[in-house]
Amino acid sequence: MEQRQYIEAGKIINTHGVRGEVKIDVWLDSPEYFCTFKTLYIDGEAVKPVSARPHKGFAIVKLGGTDDINAAMCLKNKTVCISRSDARLPKGGYFLQDIMGAKVVTEDGAEVGVLKDILETPASLIYVVSGESEHMIPAVPEFVLETDAENGVITVRLIEGM
């Protein structure tokens, strides 16, 4: 599957204080991980964070060139990206966007469909698979047996009613 250079990592949802900081809803594993990036991308332009810290499940970031609340307000609702080359993933790790559109098959090779959406719930992620019928599969080891992001194949175990 084709991998894009930039990964959508979050969205600026508001300003924070009056000195130009922004509050980012982080779409990565954690705000702490997000705060490790030295370069962010907004509208395709590289932006250097002057400071970044996790705060109550969000990231509070001061971006270079954003020195007051008015400048920060102009960034509200913008998507923040990271470069794939800056991300350090564990062996076998992948970004969720890399498996969107992946072929989903059962452990005996029967095609289930294509991964169309991923829902985030408190218990786990839910894979929405469209094929002859729609399946909602919890993304837990009991049901998702293997994820091959490089080749775009997810192997699952289905149970009755899934």
GROMACS .gro file of N, CA and C in nm:
model
  486
    1MET      N    1   0.085  -0.119   0.000
    1MET     CA    2   0.000   0.000   0.000
    1MET      C    3   0.088   0.124   0.000
    2GLU      N    4   0.041   0.228  -0.064
    2GLU     CA    5   0.117   0.353  -0.070
    2GLU      C    6   0.112   0.424   0.065
    3GLN      N    7   0.230   0.473   0.107
    3GLN     CA    8   0.236   0.545   0.233
    3GLN      C    9   0.263   0.693   0.204
    4ARG      N   10   0.185   0.778   0.266
    4ARG     CA   11   0.203   0.921   0.248
    4ARG      C   12   0.318   0.971   0.336
    5GLN      N   13   0.384   1.077   0.291
    5GLN     CA   14   0.497   1.133   0.365
    5GLN      C   15   0.453   1.194   0.497
    6TYR      N   16   0.337   1.258   0.498
    6TYR     CA   17   0.291   1.325   0.619
    6TYR      C   18   0.178   1.248   0.686
    7ILE      N   19   0.186   1.239   0.818
    7ILE     CA   20   0.087   1.170   0.898
    7ILE      C   21   0.004   1.275   0.972
    8GLU      N   22  -0.129   1.268   0.960
    8GLU     CA   23  -0.214   1.359   1.036
    8GLU      C   24  -0.201   1.322   1.183
    9ALA      N   25  -0.156   1.416   1.266
    9ALA     CA   26  -0.123   1.386   1.405
    9ALA      C   27  -0.216   1.453   1.506
   10GLY      N   28  -0.295   1.548   1.461
   10GLY     CA   29  -0.385   1.614   1.555
   10GLY      C   30  -0.451   1.736   1.492
   11LYS      N   31  -0.531   1.802   1.575
   11LYS     CA   32  -0.603   1.921   1.528
   11LYS      C   33  -0.595   2.029   1.635
   12ILE      N   34  -0.567   2.150   1.592
   12ILE     CA   35  -0.564   2.264   1.684
   12ILE      C   36  -0.709   2.298   1.716
   13ILE      N   37  -0.744   2.282   1.843
   13ILE     CA   38  -0.885   2.301   1.880
   13ILE      C   39  -0.911   2.433   1.950
   14ASN      N   40  -0.803   2.496   1.999
   14ASN     CA   41  -0.824   2.624   2.067
   14ASN      C   42  -0.690   2.689   2.097
   15THR      N   43  -0.699   2.811   2.147
   15THR     CA   44  -0.580   2.879   2.199
   15THR      C   45  -0.565   2.840   2.345
   16HIS      N   46  -0.447   2.870   2.401
   16HIS     CA   47  -0.424   2.842   2.544
   16HIS      C   48  -0.348   2.961   2.599
   17GLY      N   49  -0.412   3.039   2.681
   17GLY     CA   50  -0.348   3.159   2.734
   17GLY      C   51  -0.342   3.270   2.631
   18VAL      N   52  -0.260   3.372   2.660
   18VAL     CA   53  -0.254   3.490   2.572
   18VAL      C   54  -0.119   3.504   2.502
   19ARG      N   55  -0.028   3.409   2.523
   19ARG     CA   56   0.107   3.421   2.467
   19ARG      C   57   0.128   3.341   2.338
   20GLY      N   58   0.019   3.297   2.275
   20GLY     CA   59   0.031   3.231   2.146
   20GLY      C   60   0.034   3.079   2.150
   21GLU      N   61   0.011   3.019   2.266
   21GLU     CA   62   0.008   2.874   2.272
   21GLU      C   63  -0.125   2.823   2.215
   22VAL      N   64  -0.120   2.700   2.160
   22VAL     CA   65  -0.241   2.637   2.107
   22VAL      C   66  -0.263   2.503   2.177
   23LYS      N   67  -0.389   2.463   2.183
   23LYS     CA   68  -0.428   2.334   2.240
   23LYS      C   69  -0.457   2.240   2.125
   24ILE      N   70  -0.387   2.124   2.126
   24ILE     CA   71  -0.399   2.029   2.015
   24ILE      C   72  -0.461   1.899   2.063
   25ASP      N   73  -0.567   1.857   1.995
   25ASP     CA   74  -0.626   1.726   2.017
   25ASP      C   75  -0.538   1.627   1.940
   26VAL      N   76  -0.466   1.545   2.013
   26VAL     CA   77  -0.365   1.457   1.953
   26VAL      C   78  -0.428   1.328   1.903
   27TRP      N   79  -0.393   1.290   1.780
   27TRP     CA   80  -0.445   1.168   1.719
   27TRP      C   81  -0.341   1.055   1.720
   28LEU      N   82  -0.227   1.077   1.781
   28LEU     CA   83  -0.125   0.973   1.793
   28LEU      C   84  -0.151   0.895   1.922
   29ASP      N   85  -0.061   0.805   1.956
   29ASP     CA   86  -0.079   0.722   2.076
   29ASP      C   87  -0.093   0.804   2.203
   30SER      N   88  -0.019   0.914   2.214
   30SER     CA   89  -0.026   0.993   2.337
   30SER      C   90   0.023   1.135   2.312
   31PRO      N   91  -0.022   1.230   2.395
   31PRO     CA   92   0.031   1.367   2.386
   31PRO      C   93   0.182   1.370   2.415
   32GLU      N   94   0.229   1.281   2.503
   32GLU     CA   95   0.373   1.277   2.534
   32GLU      C   96   0.453   1.244   2.408
   33TYR      N   97   0.407   1.146   2.330
   33TYR     CA   98   0.475   1.109   2.205
   33TYR      C   99   0.470   1.226   2.106
   34PHE      N  100   0.355   1.289   2.094
   34PHE     CA  101   0.339   1.403   2.004
   34PHE      C  102   0.440   1.513   2.038
   35CYS      N  103   0.459   1.538   2.167
   35CYS     CA  104   0.547   1.648   2.211
   35CYS      C  105   0.695   1.622   2.184
   36THR      N  106   0.731   1.504   2.136
   36THR     CA  107   0.872   1.475   2.105
   36THR      C  108   0.913   1.524   1.967
   37PHE      N  109   0.819   1.560   1.883
   37PHE     CA  110   0.851   1.599   1.746
   37PHE      C  111   0.908   1.740   1.740
   38LYS      N  112   1.017   1.755   1.668
   38LYS     CA  113   1.088   1.883   1.656
   38LYS      C  114   1.038   1.968   1.541
   39THR      N  115   0.963   1.906   1.448
   39THR     CA  116   0.904   1.979   1.336
   39THR      C  117   0.762   1.931   1.315
   40LEU      N  118   0.670   2.024   1.304
   40LEU     CA  119   0.531   1.994   1.273
   40LEU      C  120   0.498   2.058   1.138
   41TYR      N  121   0.391   2.016   1.076
   41TYR     CA  122   0.353   2.070   0.946
   41TYR      C  123   0.207   2.112   0.951
   42ILE      N  124   0.185   2.238   0.912
   42ILE     CA  125   0.049   2.294   0.906
   42ILE      C  126   0.032   2.352   0.767
   43ASP      N  127  -0.070   2.305   0.696
   43ASP     CA  128  -0.093   2.347   0.557
   43ASP      C  129   0.031   2.324   0.471
   44GLY      N  130   0.104   2.217   0.495
   44GLY     CA  131   0.221   2.182   0.416
   44GLY      C  132   0.347   2.259   0.451
   45GLU      N  133   0.338   2.352   0.544
   45GLU     CA  134   0.454   2.433   0.584
   45GLU      C  135   0.513   2.379   0.713
   46ALA      N  136   0.646   2.371   0.718
   46ALA     CA  137   0.715   2.326   0.838
   46ALA      C  138   0.709   2.435   0.945
   47VAL      N  139   0.678   2.395   1.068
   47VAL     CA  140   0.670   2.487   1.181
   47VAL      C  141   0.746   2.422   1.297
   48LYS      N  142   0.834   2.499   1.360
   48LYS     CA  143   0.911   2.449   1.473
   48LYS      C  144   0.840   2.484   1.604
   49PRO      N  145   0.813   2.384   1.687
   49PRO     CA  146   0.758   2.414   1.819
   49PRO      C  147   0.865   2.477   1.907
   50VAL      N  148   0.833   2.587   1.972
   50VAL     CA  149   0.924   2.650   2.068
   50VAL      C  150   0.917   2.572   2.199
   51SER      N  151   0.796   2.527   2.234
   51SER     CA  152   0.776   2.444   2.352
   51SER      C  153   0.654   2.357   2.328
   52ALA      N  154   0.652   2.242   2.396
   52ALA     CA  155   0.538   2.151   2.386
   52ALA      C  156   0.531   2.070   2.514
   53ARG      N  157   0.407   2.056   2.566
   53ARG     CA  158   0.390   1.977   2.687
   53ARG      C  159   0.252   1.912   2.686
   54PRO      N  160   0.244   1.793   2.744
   54PRO     CA  161   0.112   1.731   2.757
   54PRO      C  162   0.034   1.800   2.868
   55HIS      N  163  -0.098   1.808   2.851
   55HIS     CA  164  -0.182   1.873   2.951
   55HIS      C  165  -0.324   1.816   2.941
   56LYS      N  166  -0.364   1.738   3.040
   56LYS     CA  167  -0.500   1.684   3.049
   56LYS      C  168  -0.544   1.613   2.921
   57GLY      N  169  -0.456   1.530   2.865
   57GLY     CA  170  -0.491   1.452   2.747
   57GLY      C  171  -0.473   1.524   2.615
   58PHE      N  172  -0.426   1.647   2.620
   58PHE     CA  173  -0.401   1.726   2.500
   58PHE      C  174  -0.254   1.766   2.498
   59ALA      N  175  -0.213   1.833   2.391
   59ALA     CA  176  -0.079   1.891   2.385
   59ALA      C  177  -0.095   2.042   2.382
   60ILE      N  178  -0.017   2.110   2.464
   60ILE     CA  179  -0.013   2.256   2.462
   60ILE      C  180   0.119   2.292   2.394
   61VAL      N  181   0.109   2.363   2.282
   61VAL     CA  182   0.227   2.388   2.199
   61VAL      C  183   0.239   2.537   2.168
   62LYS      N  184   0.360   2.587   2.182
   62LYS     CA  185   0.394   2.724   2.139
   62LYS      C  186   0.471   2.708   2.010
   63LEU      N  187   0.417   2.757   1.901
   63LEU     CA  188   0.479   2.745   1.770
   63LEU      C  189   0.561   2.870   1.738
   64GLY      N  190   0.671   2.850   1.670
   64GLY     CA  191   0.753   2.963   1.628
   64GLY      C  192   0.673   3.058   1.542
   65GLY      N  193   0.682   3.187   1.568
   65GLY     CA  194   0.611   3.288   1.491
   65GLY      C  195   0.469   3.314   1.539
   66THR      N  196   0.424   3.240   1.639
   66THR     CA  197   0.291   3.260   1.696
   66THR      C  198   0.311   3.318   1.836
   67ASP      N  199   0.311   3.451   1.844
   67ASP     CA  200   0.352   3.518   1.967
   67ASP      C  201   0.239   3.577   2.051
   68ASP      N  202   0.116   3.572   1.998
   68ASP     CA  203   0.005   3.625   2.078
   68ASP      C  204  -0.123   3.548   2.046
   69ILE      N  205  -0.225   3.578   2.120
   69ILE     CA  206  -0.351   3.504   2.106
   69ILE      C  207  -0.413   3.523   1.967
   70ASN      N  208  -0.395   3.639   1.906
   70ASN     CA  209  -0.452   3.663   1.773
   70ASN      C  210  -0.389   3.572   1.669
   71ALA      N  211  -0.257   3.556   1.674
   71ALA     CA  212  -0.187   3.468   1.581
   71ALA      C  213  -0.229   3.323   1.605
   72ALA      N  214  -0.243   3.286   1.733
   72ALA     CA  215  -0.285   3.150   1.767
   72ALA      C  216  -0.428   3.123   1.720
   73MET      N  217  -0.515   3.221   1.732
   73MET     CA  218  -0.654   3.206   1.691
   73MET      C  219  -0.666   3.174   1.542
   74CYS      N  220  -0.574   3.227   1.461
   74CYS     CA  221  -0.576   3.201   1.317
   74CYS      C  222  -0.548   3.054   1.284
   75LEU      N  223  -0.492   2.981   1.379
   75LEU     CA  224  -0.458   2.840   1.356
   75LEU      C  225  -0.568   2.744   1.401
   76LYS      N  226  -0.670   2.797   1.465
   76LYS     CA  227  -0.778   2.712   1.517
   76LYS      C  228  -0.840   2.630   1.405
   77ASN      N  229  -0.864   2.501   1.433
   77ASN     CA  230  -0.924   2.404   1.341
   77ASN      C  231  -0.828   2.355   1.231
   78LYS      N  232  -0.703   2.391   1.239
   78LYS     CA  233  -0.604   2.343   1.142
   78LYS      C  234  -0.558   2.203   1.183
   79THR      N  235  -0.531   2.119   1.084
   79THR     CA  236  -0.475   1.986   1.108
   79THR      C  237  -0.324   1.998   1.116
   80VAL      N  238  -0.267   1.930   1.216
   80VAL     CA  239  -0.122   1.930   1.237
   80VAL      C  240  -0.069   1.794   1.193
   81CYS      N  241   0.034   1.796   1.111
   81CYS     CA  242   0.093   1.672   1.060
   81CYS      C  243   0.236   1.657   1.109
   82ILE      N  244   0.285   1.534   1.102
   82ILE     CA  245   0.426   1.504   1.127
   82ILE      C  246   0.480   1.435   1.004
   83SER      N  247   0.611   1.436   0.989
   83SER     CA  248   0.673   1.366   0.877
   83SER      C  249   0.694   1.220   0.916
   84ARG      N  250   0.662   1.130   0.826
   84ARG     CA  251   0.681   0.987   0.851
   84ARG      C  252   0.827   0.957   0.886
   85SER      N  253   0.920   1.029   0.824
   85SER     CA  254   1.062   1.004   0.849
   85SER      C  255   1.106   1.044   0.990
   86ASP      N  256   1.030   1.131   1.056
   86ASP     CA  257   1.062   1.172   1.193
   86ASP      C  258   1.006   1.075   1.297
   87ALA      N  259   0.912   0.991   1.257
   87ALA     CA  260   0.845   0.902   1.352
   87ALA      C  261   0.928   0.775   1.373
   88ARG      N  262   0.946   0.739   1.497
   88ARG     CA  263   1.015   0.615   1.533
   88ARG      C  264   0.911   0.518   1.587
   89LEU      N  265   0.881   0.417   1.508
   89LEU     CA  266   0.783   0.317   1.549
   89LEU      C  267   0.854   0.190   1.592
   90PRO      N  268   0.797   0.116   1.686
   90PRO     CA  269   0.856  -0.012   1.723
   90PRO      C  270   0.848  -0.110   1.606
   91LYS      N  271   0.931  -0.211   1.608
   91LYS     CA  272   0.930  -0.312   1.502
   91LYS      C  273   0.789  -0.369   1.489
   92GLY      N  274   0.738  -0.371   1.368
   92GLY     CA  275   0.603  -0.418   1.343
   92GLY      C  276   0.496  -0.312   1.365
   93GLY      N  277   0.536  -0.193   1.410
   93GLY     CA  278   0.440  -0.084   1.433
   93GLY      C  279   0.395  -0.022   1.302
   94TYR      N  280   0.281   0.044   1.305
   94TYR     CA  281   0.228   0.110   1.186
   94TYR      C  282   0.134   0.220   1.230
   95PHE      N  283   0.105   0.310   1.138
   95PHE     CA  284   0.007   0.415   1.161
   95PHE      C  285  -0.128   0.364   1.111
   96LEU      N  286  -0.235   0.401   1.178
   96LEU     CA  287  -0.367   0.356   1.138
   96LEU      C  288  -0.399   0.396   0.994
   97GLN      N  289  -0.353   0.512   0.952
   97GLN     CA  290  -0.383   0.554   0.814
   97GLN      C  291  -0.318   0.461   0.712
   98ASP      N  292  -0.213   0.387   0.755
   98ASP     CA  293  -0.145   0.294   0.664
   98ASP      C  294  -0.227   0.168   0.638
   99ILE      N  295  -0.325   0.139   0.722
   99ILE     CA  296  -0.405   0.018   0.700
   99ILE      C  297  -0.545   0.048   0.646
  100MET      N  298  -0.580   0.175   0.636
  100MET     CA  299  -0.710   0.209   0.577
  100MET      C  300  -0.711   0.158   0.433
  101GLY      N  301  -0.817   0.088   0.396
  101GLY     CA  302  -0.826   0.031   0.262
  101GLY      C  303  -0.762  -0.105   0.251
  102ALA      N  304  -0.708  -0.158   0.362
  102ALA     CA  305  -0.644  -0.290   0.359
  102ALA      C  306  -0.749  -0.398   0.336
  103LYS      N  307  -0.705  -0.506   0.270
  103LYS     CA  308  -0.791  -0.622   0.249
  103LYS      C  309  -0.798  -0.698   0.382
  104VAL      N  310  -0.919  -0.738   0.420
  104VAL     CA  311  -0.939  -0.813   0.544
  104VAL      C  312  -0.979  -0.955   0.506
  105VAL      N  313  -0.904  -1.053   0.561
  105VAL     CA  314  -0.929  -1.194   0.532
  105VAL      C  315  -0.938  -1.271   0.663
  106THR      N  316  -1.007  -1.386   0.658
  106THR     CA  317  -1.014  -1.472   0.776
  106THR      C  318  -0.887  -1.557   0.784
  107GLU      N  319  -0.870  -1.625   0.895
  107GLU     CA  320  -0.750  -1.707   0.915
  107GLU      C  321  -0.741  -1.821   0.814
  108ASP      N  322  -0.853  -1.861   0.753
  108ASP     CA  323  -0.846  -1.965   0.650
  108ASP      C  324  -0.846  -1.906   0.509
  109GLY      N  325  -0.826  -1.774   0.498
  109GLY     CA  326  -0.805  -1.710   0.368
  109GLY      C  327  -0.929  -1.654   0.300
  110ALA      N  328  -1.046  -1.670   0.358
  110ALA     CA  329  -1.168  -1.617   0.297
  110ALA      C  330  -1.170  -1.464   0.308
  111GLU      N  331  -1.204  -1.400   0.198
  111GLU     CA  332  -1.206  -1.253   0.197
  111GLU      C  333  -1.331  -1.202   0.269
  112VAL      N  334  -1.308  -1.108   0.365
  112VAL     CA  335  -1.418  -1.049   0.441
  112VAL      C  336  -1.459  -0.917   0.378
  113GLY      N  337  -1.361  -0.839   0.335
  113GLY     CA  338  -1.388  -0.709   0.275
  113GLY      C  339  -1.268  -0.618   0.287
  114VAL      N  340  -1.296  -0.489   0.294
  114VAL     CA  341  -1.193  -0.386   0.299
  114VAL      C  342  -1.215  -0.299   0.422
  115LEU      N  343  -1.106  -0.263   0.490
  115LEU     CA  344  -1.116  -0.176   0.608
  115LEU      C  345  -1.154  -0.035   0.561
  116LYS      N  346  -1.274   0.008   0.600
  116LYS     CA  347  -1.327   0.138   0.557
  116LYS      C  348  -1.317   0.245   0.663
  117ASP      N  349  -1.321   0.206   0.793
  117ASP     CA  350  -1.320   0.306   0.900
  117ASP      C  351  -1.266   0.241   1.026
  118ILE      N  352  -1.217   0.325   1.117
  118ILE     CA  353  -1.172   0.279   1.247
  118ILE      C  354  -1.239   0.368   1.351
  119LEU      N  355  -1.316   0.304   1.439
  119LEU     CA  356  -1.386   0.376   1.544
  119LEU      C  357  -1.307   0.364   1.674
  120GLU      N  358  -1.299   0.472   1.748
  120GLU     CA  359  -1.229   0.469   1.876
  120GLU      C  360  -1.332   0.462   1.988
  121THR      N  361  -1.323   0.356   2.068
  121THR     CA  362  -1.412   0.340   2.182
  121THR      C  363  -1.326   0.327   2.308
  122PRO      N  364  -1.383   0.344   2.426
  122PRO     CA  365  -1.303   0.330   2.548
  122PRO      C  366  -1.237   0.193   2.563
  123ALA      N  367  -1.303   0.087   2.517
  123ALA     CA  368  -1.248  -0.048   2.534
  123ALA      C  369  -1.140  -0.080   2.432
  124SER      N  370  -1.161  -0.044   2.307
  124SER     CA  371  -1.065  -0.075   2.201
  124SER      C  372  -1.104  -0.002   2.073
  125LEU      N  373  -1.018  -0.012   1.975
  125LEU     CA  374  -1.054   0.036   1.842
  125LEU      C  375  -1.148  -0.067   1.780
  126ILE      N  376  -1.236  -0.020   1.693
  126ILE     CA  377  -1.327  -0.109   1.620
  126ILE      C  378  -1.300  -0.089   1.471
  127TYR      N  379  -1.267  -0.197   1.401
  127TYR     CA  380  -1.246  -0.192   1.256
  127TYR      C  381  -1.382  -0.211   1.188
  128VAL      N  382  -1.417  -0.118   1.100
  128VAL     CA  383  -1.538  -0.129   1.020
  128VAL      C  384  -1.496  -0.180   0.883
  129VAL      N  385  -1.542  -0.301   0.852
  129VAL     CA  386  -1.502  -0.369   0.729
  129VAL      C  387  -1.623  -0.381   0.637
  130SER      N  388  -1.608  -0.333   0.514
  130SER     CA  389  -1.716  -0.341   0.416
  130SER      C  390  -1.684  -0.448   0.314
  131GLY      N  391  -1.779  -0.537   0.293
  131GLY     CA  392  -1.768  -0.643   0.193
  131GLY      C  393  -1.909  -0.674   0.146
  132GLU      N  394  -1.942  -0.804   0.138
  132GLU     CA  395  -2.079  -0.842   0.104
  132GLU      C  396  -2.174  -0.790   0.211
  133SER      N  397  -2.125  -0.785   0.334
  133SER     CA  398  -2.198  -0.721   0.444
  133SER      C  399  -2.097  -0.642   0.526
  134GLU      N  400  -2.147  -0.559   0.616
  134GLU     CA  401  -2.056  -0.480   0.698
  134GLU      C  402  -2.026  -0.554   0.828
  135HIS      N  403  -1.900  -0.554   0.867
  135HIS     CA  404  -1.857  -0.618   0.990
  135HIS      C  405  -1.792  -0.514   1.080
  136MET      N  406  -1.816  -0.525   1.209
  136MET     CA  407  -1.749  -0.441   1.307
  136MET      C  408  -1.666  -0.534   1.393
  137ILE      N  409  -1.534  -0.520   1.383
  137ILE     CA  410  -1.443  -0.614   1.446
  137ILE      C  411  -1.358  -0.541   1.550
  138PRO      N  412  -1.368  -0.581   1.678
  138PRO     CA  413  -1.281  -0.519   1.779
  138PRO      C  414  -1.134  -0.546   1.745
  139ALA      N  415  -1.052  -0.444   1.753
  139ALA     CA  416  -0.909  -0.457   1.720
  139ALA      C  417  -0.833  -0.505   1.842
  140VAL      N  418  -0.862  -0.629   1.880
  140VAL     CA  419  -0.795  -0.693   1.994
  140VAL      C  420  -0.737  -0.826   1.944
  141PRO      N  421  -0.636  -0.877   2.013
  141PRO     CA  422  -0.568  -0.998   1.966
  141PRO      C  423  -0.659  -1.119   1.946
  142GLU      N  424  -0.770  -1.129   2.016
  142GLU     CA  425  -0.862  -1.243   1.998
  142GLU      C  426  -0.923  -1.245   1.858
  143PHE      N  427  -0.939  -1.125   1.797
  143PHE     CA  428  -1.004  -1.117   1.667
  143PHE      C  429  -0.910  -1.072   1.554
  144VAL      N  430  -0.818  -0.984   1.582
  144VAL     CA  431  -0.722  -0.940   1.480
  144VAL      C  432  -0.593  -1.020   1.504
  145LEU      N  433  -0.571  -1.118   1.418
  145LEU     CA  434  -0.461  -1.211   1.437
  145LEU      C  435  -0.329  -1.157   1.384
  146GLU      N  436  -0.336  -1.086   1.271
  146GLU     CA  437  -0.213  -1.032   1.211
  146GLU      C  438  -0.247  -0.909   1.128
  147THR      N  439  -0.159  -0.810   1.134
  147THR     CA  440  -0.174  -0.689   1.053
  147THR      C  441  -0.046  -0.670   0.973
  148ASP      N  442  -0.057  -0.684   0.843
  148ASP     CA  443   0.056  -0.665   0.753
  148ASP      C  444   0.033  -0.533   0.679
  149ALA      N  445   0.077  -0.424   0.744
  149ALA     CA  446   0.053  -0.290   0.688
  149ALA      C  447   0.127  -0.272   0.555
  150GLU      N  448   0.244  -0.331   0.543
  150GLU     CA  449   0.325  -0.314   0.422
  150GLU      C  450   0.254  -0.371   0.299
  151ASN      N  451   0.188  -0.486   0.314
  151ASN     CA  452   0.118  -0.549   0.202
  151ASN      C  453  -0.032  -0.521   0.202
  152GLY      N  454  -0.081  -0.452   0.305
  152GLY     CA  455  -0.222  -0.414   0.310
  152GLY      C  456  -0.316  -0.530   0.334
  153VAL      N  457  -0.280  -0.620   0.426
  153VAL     CA  458  -0.365  -0.735   0.457
  153VAL      C  459  -0.380  -0.747   0.609
  154ILE      N  460  -0.504  -0.763   0.653
  154ILE     CA  461  -0.535  -0.785   0.794
  154ILE      C  462  -0.603  -0.920   0.805
  155THR      N  463  -0.548  -1.008   0.890
  155THR     CA  464  -0.605  -1.140   0.911
  155THR      C  465  -0.684  -1.139   1.041
  156VAL      N  466  -0.811  -1.184   1.033
  156VAL     CA  467  -0.900  -1.178   1.149
  156VAL      C  468  -0.965  -1.315   1.176
  157ARG      N  469  -1.016  -1.328   1.297
  157ARG     CA  470  -1.099  -1.443   1.335
  157ARG      C  471  -1.239  -1.387   1.362
  158LEU      N  472  -1.335  -1.436   1.287
  158LEU     CA  473  -1.472  -1.392   1.305
  158LEU      C  474  -1.548  -1.491   1.391
  159ILE      N  475  -1.645  -1.441   1.467
  159ILE     CA  476  -1.736  -1.527   1.541
  159ILE      C  477  -1.877  -1.498   1.493
  160GLU      N  478  -1.967  -1.588   1.522
  160GLU     CA  479  -2.105  -1.569   1.480
  160GLU      C  480  -2.162  -1.439   1.533
  161GLY      N  481  -2.226  -1.363   1.447
  161GLY     CA  482  -2.287  -1.236   1.486
  161GLY      C  483  -2.196  -1.114   1.468
  162MET      N  484  -2.074  -1.137   1.424
  162MET     CA  485  -1.979  -1.026   1.409
  162MET      C  486  -1.996  -0.962   1.273
   0.00000   0.00000   0.00000
